[in-house]
mmCIF file of C-alpha atoms and ligand atoms in Angstrom:
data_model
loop_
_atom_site.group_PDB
_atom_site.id
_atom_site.type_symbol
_atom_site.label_atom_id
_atom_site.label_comp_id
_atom_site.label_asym_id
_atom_site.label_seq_id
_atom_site.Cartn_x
_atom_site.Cartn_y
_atom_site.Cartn_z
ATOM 1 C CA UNK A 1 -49.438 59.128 -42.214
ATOM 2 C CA UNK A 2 -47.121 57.565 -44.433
ATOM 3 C CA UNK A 3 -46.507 54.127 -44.018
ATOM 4 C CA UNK A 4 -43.528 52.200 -43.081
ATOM 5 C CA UNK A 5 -41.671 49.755 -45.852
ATOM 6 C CA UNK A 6 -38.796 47.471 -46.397
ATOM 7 C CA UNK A 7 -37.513 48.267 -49.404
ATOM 8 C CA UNK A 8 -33.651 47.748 -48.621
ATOM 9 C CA UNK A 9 -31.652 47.572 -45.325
ATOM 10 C CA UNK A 10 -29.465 50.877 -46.155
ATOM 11 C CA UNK A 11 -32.836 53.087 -45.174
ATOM 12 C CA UNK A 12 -33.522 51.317 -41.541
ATOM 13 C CA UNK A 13 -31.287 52.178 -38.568
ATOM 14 C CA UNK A 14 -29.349 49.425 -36.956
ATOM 15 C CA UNK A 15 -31.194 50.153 -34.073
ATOM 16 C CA UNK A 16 -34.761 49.160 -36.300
ATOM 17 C CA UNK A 17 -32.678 46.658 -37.580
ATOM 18 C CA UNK A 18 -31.448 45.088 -34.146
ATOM 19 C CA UNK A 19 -35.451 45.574 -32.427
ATOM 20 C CA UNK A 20 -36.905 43.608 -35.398
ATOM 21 C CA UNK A 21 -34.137 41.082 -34.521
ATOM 22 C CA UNK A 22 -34.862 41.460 -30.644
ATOM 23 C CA UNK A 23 -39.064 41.094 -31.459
ATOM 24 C CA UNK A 24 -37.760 37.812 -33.217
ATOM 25 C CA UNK A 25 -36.360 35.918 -30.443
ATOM 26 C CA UNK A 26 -39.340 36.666 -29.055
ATOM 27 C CA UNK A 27 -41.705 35.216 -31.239
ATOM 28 C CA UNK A 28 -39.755 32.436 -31.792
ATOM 29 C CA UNK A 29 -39.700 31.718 -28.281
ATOM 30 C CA UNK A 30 -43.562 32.382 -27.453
ATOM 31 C CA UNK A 31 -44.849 32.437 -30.725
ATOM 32 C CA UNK A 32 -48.800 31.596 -28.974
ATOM 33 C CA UNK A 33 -48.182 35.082 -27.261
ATOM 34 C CA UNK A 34 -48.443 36.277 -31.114
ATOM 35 C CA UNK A 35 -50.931 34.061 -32.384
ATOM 36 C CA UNK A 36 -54.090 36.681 -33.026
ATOM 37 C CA UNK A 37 -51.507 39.785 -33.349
ATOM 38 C CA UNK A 38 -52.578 40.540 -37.045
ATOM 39 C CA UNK A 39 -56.595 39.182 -36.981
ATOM 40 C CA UNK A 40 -58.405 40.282 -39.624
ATOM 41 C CA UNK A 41 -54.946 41.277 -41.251
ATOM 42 C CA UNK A 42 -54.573 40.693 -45.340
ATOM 43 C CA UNK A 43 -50.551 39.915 -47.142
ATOM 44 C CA UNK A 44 -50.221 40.245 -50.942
ATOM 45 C CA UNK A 45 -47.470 38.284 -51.787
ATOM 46 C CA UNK A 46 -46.756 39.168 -55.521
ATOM 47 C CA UNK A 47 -44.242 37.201 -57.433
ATOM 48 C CA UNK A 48 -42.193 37.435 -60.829
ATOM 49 C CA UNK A 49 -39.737 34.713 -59.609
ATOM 50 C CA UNK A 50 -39.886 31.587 -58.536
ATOM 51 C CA UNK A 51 -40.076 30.887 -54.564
ATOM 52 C CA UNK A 52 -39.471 28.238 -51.805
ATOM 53 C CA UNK A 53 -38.649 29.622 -48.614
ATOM 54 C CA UNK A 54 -40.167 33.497 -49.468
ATOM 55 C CA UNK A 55 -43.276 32.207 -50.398
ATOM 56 C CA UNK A 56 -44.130 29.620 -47.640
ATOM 57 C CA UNK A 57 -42.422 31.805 -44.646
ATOM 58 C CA UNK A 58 -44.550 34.564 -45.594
ATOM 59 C CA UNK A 59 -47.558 32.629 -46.008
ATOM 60 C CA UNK A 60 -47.350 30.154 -42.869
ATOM 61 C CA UNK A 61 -45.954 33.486 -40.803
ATOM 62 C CA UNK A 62 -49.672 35.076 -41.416
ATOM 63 C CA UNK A 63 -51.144 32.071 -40.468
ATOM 64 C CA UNK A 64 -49.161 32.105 -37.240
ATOM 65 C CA UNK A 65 -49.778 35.512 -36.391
ATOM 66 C CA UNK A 66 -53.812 35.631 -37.004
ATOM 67 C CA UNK A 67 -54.157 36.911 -40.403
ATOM 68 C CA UNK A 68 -54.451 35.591 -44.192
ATOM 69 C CA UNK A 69 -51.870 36.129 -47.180
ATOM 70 C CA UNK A 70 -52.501 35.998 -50.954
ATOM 71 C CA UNK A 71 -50.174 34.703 -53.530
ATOM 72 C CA UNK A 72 -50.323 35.475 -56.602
ATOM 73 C CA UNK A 73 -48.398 35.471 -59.686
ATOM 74 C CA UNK A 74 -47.916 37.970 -61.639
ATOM 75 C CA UNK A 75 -47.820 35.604 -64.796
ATOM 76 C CA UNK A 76 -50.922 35.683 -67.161
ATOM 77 C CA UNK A 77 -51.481 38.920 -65.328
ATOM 78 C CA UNK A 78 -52.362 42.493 -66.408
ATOM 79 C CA UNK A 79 -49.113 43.844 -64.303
ATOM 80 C CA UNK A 80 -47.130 46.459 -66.302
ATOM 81 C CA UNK A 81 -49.365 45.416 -69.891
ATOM 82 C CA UNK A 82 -52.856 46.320 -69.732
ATOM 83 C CA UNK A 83 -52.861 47.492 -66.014
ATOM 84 C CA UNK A 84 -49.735 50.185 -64.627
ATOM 85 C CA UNK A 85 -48.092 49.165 -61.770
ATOM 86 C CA UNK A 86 -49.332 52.195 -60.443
ATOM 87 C CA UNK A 87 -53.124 51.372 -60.752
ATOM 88 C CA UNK A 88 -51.876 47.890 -59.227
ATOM 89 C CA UNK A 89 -50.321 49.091 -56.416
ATOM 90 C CA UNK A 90 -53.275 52.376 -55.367
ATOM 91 C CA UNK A 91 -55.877 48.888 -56.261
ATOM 92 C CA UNK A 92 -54.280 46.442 -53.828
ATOM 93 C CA UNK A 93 -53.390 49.110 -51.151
ATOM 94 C CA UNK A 94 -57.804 49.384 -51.145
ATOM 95 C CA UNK A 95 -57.790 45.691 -50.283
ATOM 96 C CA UNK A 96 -55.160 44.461 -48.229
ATOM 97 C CA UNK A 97 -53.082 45.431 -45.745
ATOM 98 C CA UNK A 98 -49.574 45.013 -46.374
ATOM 99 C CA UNK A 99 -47.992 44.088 -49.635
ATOM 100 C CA UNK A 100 -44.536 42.063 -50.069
ATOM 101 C CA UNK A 101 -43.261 41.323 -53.737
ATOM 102 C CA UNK A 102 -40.693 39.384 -55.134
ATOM 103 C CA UNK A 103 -39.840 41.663 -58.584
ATOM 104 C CA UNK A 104 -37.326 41.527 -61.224
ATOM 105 C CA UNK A 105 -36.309 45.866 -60.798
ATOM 106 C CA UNK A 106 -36.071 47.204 -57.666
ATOM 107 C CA UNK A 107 -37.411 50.563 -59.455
ATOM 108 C CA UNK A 108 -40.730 48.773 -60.002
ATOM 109 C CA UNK A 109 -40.722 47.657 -55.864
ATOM 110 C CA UNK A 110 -40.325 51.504 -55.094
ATOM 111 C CA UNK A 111 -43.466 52.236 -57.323
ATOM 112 C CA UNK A 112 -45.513 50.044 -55.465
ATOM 113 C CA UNK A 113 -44.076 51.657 -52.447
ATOM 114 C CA UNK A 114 -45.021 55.228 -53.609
ATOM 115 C CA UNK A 115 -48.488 54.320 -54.506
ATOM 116 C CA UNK A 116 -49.852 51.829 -52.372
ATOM 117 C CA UNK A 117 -50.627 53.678 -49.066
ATOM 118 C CA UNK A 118 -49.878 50.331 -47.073
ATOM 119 C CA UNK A 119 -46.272 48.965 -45.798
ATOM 120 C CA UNK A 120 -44.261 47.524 -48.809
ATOM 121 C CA UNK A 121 -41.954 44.656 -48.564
ATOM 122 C CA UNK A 122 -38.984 43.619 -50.637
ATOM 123 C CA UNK A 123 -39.301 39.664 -50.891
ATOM 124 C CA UNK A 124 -36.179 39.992 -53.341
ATOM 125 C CA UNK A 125 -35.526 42.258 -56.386
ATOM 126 C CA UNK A 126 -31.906 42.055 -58.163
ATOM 127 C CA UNK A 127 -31.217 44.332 -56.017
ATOM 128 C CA UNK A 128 -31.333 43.442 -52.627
ATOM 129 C CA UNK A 129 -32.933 40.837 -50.466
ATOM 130 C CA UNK A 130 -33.598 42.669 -47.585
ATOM 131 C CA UNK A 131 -35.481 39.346 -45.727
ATOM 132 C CA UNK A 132 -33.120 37.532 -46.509
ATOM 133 C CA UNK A 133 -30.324 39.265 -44.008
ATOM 134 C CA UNK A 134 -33.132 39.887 -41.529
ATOM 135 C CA UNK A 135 -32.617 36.032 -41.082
ATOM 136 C CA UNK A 136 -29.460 35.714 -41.501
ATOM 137 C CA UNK A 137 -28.326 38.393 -38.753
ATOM 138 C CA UNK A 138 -30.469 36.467 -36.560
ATOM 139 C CA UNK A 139 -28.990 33.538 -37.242
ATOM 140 C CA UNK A 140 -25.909 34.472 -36.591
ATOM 141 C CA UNK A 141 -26.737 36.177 -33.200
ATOM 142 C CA UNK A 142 -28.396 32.851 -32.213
ATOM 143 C CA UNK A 143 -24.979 30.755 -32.863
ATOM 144 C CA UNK A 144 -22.907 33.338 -31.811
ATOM 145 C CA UNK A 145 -24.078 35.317 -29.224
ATOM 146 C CA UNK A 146 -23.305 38.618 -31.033
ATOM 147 C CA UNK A 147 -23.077 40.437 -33.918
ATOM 148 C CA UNK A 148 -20.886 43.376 -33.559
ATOM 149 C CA UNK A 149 -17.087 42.469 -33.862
ATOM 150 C CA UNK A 150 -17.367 39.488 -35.810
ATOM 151 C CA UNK A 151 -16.452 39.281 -39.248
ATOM 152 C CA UNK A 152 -17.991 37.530 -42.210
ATOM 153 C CA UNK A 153 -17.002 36.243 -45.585
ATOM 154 C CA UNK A 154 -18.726 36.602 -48.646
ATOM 155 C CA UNK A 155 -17.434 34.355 -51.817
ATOM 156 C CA UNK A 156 -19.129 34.334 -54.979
ATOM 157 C CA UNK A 157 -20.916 36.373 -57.385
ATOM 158 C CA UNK A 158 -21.234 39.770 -55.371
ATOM 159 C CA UNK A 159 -23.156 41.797 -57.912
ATOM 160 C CA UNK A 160 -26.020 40.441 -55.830
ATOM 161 C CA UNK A 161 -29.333 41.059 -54.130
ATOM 162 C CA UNK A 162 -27.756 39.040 -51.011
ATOM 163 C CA UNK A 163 -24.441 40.004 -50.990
ATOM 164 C CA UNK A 164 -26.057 44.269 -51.364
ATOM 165 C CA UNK A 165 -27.838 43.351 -48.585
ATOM 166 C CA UNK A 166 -25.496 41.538 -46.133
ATOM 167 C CA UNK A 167 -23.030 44.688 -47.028
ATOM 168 C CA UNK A 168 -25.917 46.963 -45.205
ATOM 169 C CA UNK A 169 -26.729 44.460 -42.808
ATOM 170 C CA UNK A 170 -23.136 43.784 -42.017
ATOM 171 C CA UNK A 171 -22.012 47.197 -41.467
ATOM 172 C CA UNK A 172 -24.816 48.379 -39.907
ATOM 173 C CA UNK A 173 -24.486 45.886 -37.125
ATOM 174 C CA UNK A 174 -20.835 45.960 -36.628
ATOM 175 C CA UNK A 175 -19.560 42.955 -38.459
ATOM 176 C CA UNK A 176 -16.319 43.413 -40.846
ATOM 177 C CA UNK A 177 -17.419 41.765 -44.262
ATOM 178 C CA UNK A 178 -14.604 40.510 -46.598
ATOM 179 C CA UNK A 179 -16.390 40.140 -50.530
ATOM 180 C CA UNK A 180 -14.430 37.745 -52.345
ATOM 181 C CA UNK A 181 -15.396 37.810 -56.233
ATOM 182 C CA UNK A 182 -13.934 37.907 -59.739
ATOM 183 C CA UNK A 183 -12.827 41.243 -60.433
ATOM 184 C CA UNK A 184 -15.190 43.430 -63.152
ATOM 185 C CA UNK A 185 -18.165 45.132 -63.505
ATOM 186 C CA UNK A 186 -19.941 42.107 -63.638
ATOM 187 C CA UNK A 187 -19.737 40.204 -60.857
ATOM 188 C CA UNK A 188 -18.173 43.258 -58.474
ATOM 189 C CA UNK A 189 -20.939 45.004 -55.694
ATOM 190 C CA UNK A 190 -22.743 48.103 -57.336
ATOM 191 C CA UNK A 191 -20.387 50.863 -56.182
ATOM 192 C CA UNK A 192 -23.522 52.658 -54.807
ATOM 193 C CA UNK A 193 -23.426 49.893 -52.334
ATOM 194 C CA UNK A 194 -20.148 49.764 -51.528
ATOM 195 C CA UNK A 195 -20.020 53.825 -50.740
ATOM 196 C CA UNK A 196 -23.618 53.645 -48.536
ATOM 197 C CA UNK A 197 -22.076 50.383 -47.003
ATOM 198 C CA UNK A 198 -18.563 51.744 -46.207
ATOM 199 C CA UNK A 199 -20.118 54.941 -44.514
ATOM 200 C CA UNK A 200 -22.555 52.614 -42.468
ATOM 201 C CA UNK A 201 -19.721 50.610 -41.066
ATOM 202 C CA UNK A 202 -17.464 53.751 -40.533
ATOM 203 C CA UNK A 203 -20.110 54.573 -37.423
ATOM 204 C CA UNK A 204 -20.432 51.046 -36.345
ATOM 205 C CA UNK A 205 -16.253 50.672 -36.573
ATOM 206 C CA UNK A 206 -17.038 47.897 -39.110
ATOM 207 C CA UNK A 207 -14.583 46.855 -42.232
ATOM 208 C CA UNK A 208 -15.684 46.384 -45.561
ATOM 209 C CA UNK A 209 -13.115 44.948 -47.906
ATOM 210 C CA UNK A 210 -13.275 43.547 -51.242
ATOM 211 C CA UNK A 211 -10.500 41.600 -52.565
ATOM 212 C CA UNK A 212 -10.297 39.163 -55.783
ATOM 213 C CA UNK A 213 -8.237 36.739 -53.574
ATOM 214 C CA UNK A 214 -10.870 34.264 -51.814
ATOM 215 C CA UNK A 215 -8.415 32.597 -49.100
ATOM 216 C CA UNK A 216 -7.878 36.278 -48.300
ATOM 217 C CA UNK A 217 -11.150 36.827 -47.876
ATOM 218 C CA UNK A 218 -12.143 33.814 -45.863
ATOM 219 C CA UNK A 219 -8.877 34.347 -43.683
ATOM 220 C CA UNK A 220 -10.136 34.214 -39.434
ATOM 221 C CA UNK A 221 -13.808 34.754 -40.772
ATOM 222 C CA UNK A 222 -16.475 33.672 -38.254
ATOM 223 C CA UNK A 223 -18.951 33.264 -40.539
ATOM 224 C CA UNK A 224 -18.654 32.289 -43.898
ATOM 225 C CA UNK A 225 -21.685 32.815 -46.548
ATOM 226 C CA UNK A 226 -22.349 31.770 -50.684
ATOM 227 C CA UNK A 227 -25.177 32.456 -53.188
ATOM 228 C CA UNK A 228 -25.893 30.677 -56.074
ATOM 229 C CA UNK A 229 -23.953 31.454 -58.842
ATOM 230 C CA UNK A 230 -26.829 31.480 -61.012
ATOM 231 C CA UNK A 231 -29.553 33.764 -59.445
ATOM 232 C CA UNK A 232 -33.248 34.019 -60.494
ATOM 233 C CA UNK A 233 -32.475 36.841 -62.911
ATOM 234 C CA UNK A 234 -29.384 35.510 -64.709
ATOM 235 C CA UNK A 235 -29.661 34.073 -68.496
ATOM 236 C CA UNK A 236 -29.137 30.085 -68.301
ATOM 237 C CA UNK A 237 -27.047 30.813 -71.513
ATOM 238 C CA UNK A 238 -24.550 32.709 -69.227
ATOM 239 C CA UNK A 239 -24.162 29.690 -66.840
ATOM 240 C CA UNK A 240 -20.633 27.846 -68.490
ATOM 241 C CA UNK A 241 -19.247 31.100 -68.690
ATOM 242 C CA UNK A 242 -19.795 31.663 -64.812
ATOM 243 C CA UNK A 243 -19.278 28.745 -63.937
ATOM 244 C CA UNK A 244 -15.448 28.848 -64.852
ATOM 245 C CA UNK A 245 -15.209 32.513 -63.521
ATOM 246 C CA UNK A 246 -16.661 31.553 -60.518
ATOM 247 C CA UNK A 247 -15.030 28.751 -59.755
ATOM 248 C CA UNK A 248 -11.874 29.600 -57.667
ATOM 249 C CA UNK A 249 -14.746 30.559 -55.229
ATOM 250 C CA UNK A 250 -16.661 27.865 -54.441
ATOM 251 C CA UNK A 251 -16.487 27.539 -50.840
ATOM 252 C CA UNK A 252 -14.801 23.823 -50.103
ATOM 253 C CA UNK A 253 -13.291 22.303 -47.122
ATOM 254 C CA UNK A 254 -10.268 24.051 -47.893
ATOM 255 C CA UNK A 255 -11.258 27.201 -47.394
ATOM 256 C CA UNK A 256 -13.481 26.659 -44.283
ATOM 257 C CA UNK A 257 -10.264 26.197 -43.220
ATOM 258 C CA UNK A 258 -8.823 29.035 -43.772
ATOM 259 C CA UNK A 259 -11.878 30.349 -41.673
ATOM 260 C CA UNK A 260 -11.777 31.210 -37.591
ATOM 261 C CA UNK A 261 -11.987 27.647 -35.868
ATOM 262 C CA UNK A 262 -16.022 27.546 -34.580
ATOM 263 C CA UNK A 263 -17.182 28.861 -38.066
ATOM 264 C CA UNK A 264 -20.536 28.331 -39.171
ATOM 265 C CA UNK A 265 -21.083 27.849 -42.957
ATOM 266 C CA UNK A 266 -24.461 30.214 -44.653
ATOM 267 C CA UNK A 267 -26.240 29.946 -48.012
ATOM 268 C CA UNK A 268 -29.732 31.605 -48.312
ATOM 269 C CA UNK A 269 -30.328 28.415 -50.399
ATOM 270 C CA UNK A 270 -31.541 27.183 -53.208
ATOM 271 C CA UNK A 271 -27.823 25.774 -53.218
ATOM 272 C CA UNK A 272 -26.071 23.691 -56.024
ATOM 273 C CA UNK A 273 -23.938 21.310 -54.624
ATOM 274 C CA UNK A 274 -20.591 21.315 -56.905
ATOM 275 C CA UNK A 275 -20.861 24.987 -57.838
ATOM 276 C CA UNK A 276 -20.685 27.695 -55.144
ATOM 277 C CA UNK A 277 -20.136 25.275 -52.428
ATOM 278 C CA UNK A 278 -19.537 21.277 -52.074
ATOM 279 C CA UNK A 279 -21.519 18.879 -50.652
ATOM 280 C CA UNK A 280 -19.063 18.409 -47.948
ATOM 281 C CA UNK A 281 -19.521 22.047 -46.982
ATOM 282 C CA UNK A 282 -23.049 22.531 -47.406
ATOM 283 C CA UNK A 283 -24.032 19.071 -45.804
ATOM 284 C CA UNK A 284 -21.432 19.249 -42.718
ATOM 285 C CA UNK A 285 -21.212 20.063 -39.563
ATOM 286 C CA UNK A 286 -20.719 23.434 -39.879
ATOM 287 C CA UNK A 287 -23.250 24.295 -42.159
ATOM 288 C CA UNK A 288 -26.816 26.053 -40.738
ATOM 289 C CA UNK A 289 -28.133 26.907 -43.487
ATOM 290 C CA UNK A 290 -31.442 24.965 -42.782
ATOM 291 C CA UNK A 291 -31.732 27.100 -39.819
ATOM 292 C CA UNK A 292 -31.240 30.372 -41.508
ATOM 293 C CA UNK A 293 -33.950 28.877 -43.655
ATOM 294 C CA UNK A 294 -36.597 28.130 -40.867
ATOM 295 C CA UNK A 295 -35.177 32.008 -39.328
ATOM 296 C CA UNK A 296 -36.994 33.546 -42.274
ATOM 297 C CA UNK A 297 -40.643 32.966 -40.478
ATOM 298 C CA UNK A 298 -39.245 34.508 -37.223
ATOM 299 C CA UNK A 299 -37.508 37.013 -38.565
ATOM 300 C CA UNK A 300 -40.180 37.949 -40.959
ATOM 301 C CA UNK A 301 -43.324 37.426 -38.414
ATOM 302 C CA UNK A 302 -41.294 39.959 -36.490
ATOM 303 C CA UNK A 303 -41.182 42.708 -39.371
ATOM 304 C CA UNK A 304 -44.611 41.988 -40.140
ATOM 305 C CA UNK A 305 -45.453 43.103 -37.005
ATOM 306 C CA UNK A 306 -43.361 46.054 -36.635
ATOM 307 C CA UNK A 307 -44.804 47.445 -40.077
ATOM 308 C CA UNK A 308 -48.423 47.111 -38.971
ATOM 309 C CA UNK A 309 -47.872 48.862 -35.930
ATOM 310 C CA UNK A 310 -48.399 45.336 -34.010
ATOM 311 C CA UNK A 311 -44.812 44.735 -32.261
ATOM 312 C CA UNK A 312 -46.192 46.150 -29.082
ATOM 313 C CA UNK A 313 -48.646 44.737 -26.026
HETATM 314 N N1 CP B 401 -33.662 32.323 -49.910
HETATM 315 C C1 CP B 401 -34.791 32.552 -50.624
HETATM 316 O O1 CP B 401 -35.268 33.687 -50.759
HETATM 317 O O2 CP B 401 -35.347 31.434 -51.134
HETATM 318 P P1 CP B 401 -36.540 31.371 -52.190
HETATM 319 O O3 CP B 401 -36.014 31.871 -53.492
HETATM 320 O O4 CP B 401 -36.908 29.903 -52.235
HETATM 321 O O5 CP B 401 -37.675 32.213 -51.689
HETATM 322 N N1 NVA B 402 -29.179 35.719 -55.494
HETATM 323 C C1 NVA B 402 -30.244 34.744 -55.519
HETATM 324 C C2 NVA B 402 -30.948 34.672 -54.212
HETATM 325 C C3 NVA B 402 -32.022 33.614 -54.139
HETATM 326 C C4 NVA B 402 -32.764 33.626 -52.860
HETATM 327 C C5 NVA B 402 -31.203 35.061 -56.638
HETATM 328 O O1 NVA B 402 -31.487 36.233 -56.887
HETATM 329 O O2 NVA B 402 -31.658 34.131 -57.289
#
């Protein structure tokens, strides 16, 4: 049998997407009832980026649940020089169980995928950061008490892992997303996206709207999200050029005004305080983005589960 990955949100159901959600309230209320789920149970956790909150939700999540995880770097490593990814992928698919890298291409994620014979996970590629929303939807559900109906707002760079990823995980839940970015190629959602996200939220009844005006964008939001403007994968040389590009979007008091009254305030994190959000924003009352942070173990433990064929009794 073939297994089951996570390589992006726009191949799951909502209906996968809300029972890993629904599995995660659970172990986050009981997580003792969970605590020998995955004995015996090996995680490679392979990284080309740096991590915080990937790397230590992963790891302490297969702690929780029984088993062990690995990290390891793929610097000073054979990977892709004198070893194929392939030959990687069929090796570590011998030895452990499930697999969850953090890549630069998402084309070299779906080669592990296709040649490691256990689940695969996306822990971020520039792609998409499939995780990522798995926490953030719960988040949201926790503070809000729903999902459908609501909208969210999106300002910032939007040619994004994050913001590809909320766009499924929006409109495949039923919440209207407004992007707000700089208009071009550049900092624009891949138009892939946009077409596989606008057809998702055409069955849920969702909106998906871009617009190069960000008080439009935040305008009645419930929710309003930002990424760093300066992701893993981006040049540092690029940075004063983005900066002032990116600037009419930082999210500041201002526009959480703009926003419904009750909003909360997201950032996946790491955050820079003065670029794609101010202090005032990211350290007020509004702000949860520490619990989106801790809603990565749930959320993940949860996935974990479902992929090993675990979730149930
Ligand atoms: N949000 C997130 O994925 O954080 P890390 O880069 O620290 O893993
Ligand atoms: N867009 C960011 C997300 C970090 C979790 C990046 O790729 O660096």
């Amino acid at each position: 049998m073939k297994p089951r990955h996570l390589l992006t949100l726009a191949d799951w159901t909502s209906e996968e997407i809300l029972a890993v959600l629904d599995l995660a309230d659970r172990v986050k209320a009981r997580p003792d009832d969970f605590a020998t789920r995955l004995a015996r149970k090996t995680l490679l956790m392979l990284f080309e980026k740096p991590s915080l909150r990937t790397r230590l939700s992963f790891e302490a999540g297969m702690t929780q649940l029984g088993g062990h995880a690995i990290y390891y770097s793929t610097q000073g490593s054979n990977i892709g020089g004198k070893e194929t990814i392939e030959d990687t992928a069929k090796t570590a698919g011998r030895l452990v169980d499930a697999i969850m890298a953090r890549l630069y291409s998402h084309e070299t994620l779906e080669k592990i995928a296709a040649n490691a014979g256990v689940p695969v996970v996306n822990g971020l590629t520039d792609y998409s950061h499939p995780c990522q929303i798995l926490a953030d939807l719960l988040t949201i559900r926790e503070k809000k008490k729903r999902l459908a109906g609501l909208s969210l707002a999106y300002l910032g760079d939007s040619k994004n892992n994050v913001t590809h990823s909320l766009l499924f995980g929006c409109a495949k839940t039923g919440m209207s997303i407004s992007v707000g970015c700089p208009a071009g190629p550049e900092y624009e959602p891949l138009p892939e996206v946009l077409s596989l996200a606008r057809a998702a939220a055409k069955k849920s009844g969702a909106r998906v709207v871009v617009t190069h005006d960000p008080g439009e964008a935040v305008s009645g939001a419930d929710v309003v999200y930002t990424d760093s403007w300066m992701s893993y994968h981006v040049p540092k040389d690029q940075e004063a050029a983005r900066v002032a590009i990116l600037k009419p979007y930082q999210v500041d008091s201002g526009k959480m005004k703009k926003a419904a009254p009750g909003a909360i305030f997201m950032n996946c994190l790491p955050a820079a305080r003065g670029y794609e959000q101010t202090a005032e924003v990211i350290d007020g009352p509004q702000s949860v983005v520490f619990d989106e942070a801790e809603n990565r173990l749930h959320a993940q433990k949860a996935l974990l589960l479902v992929l090993l064929g675990r979730d149930r009794d």
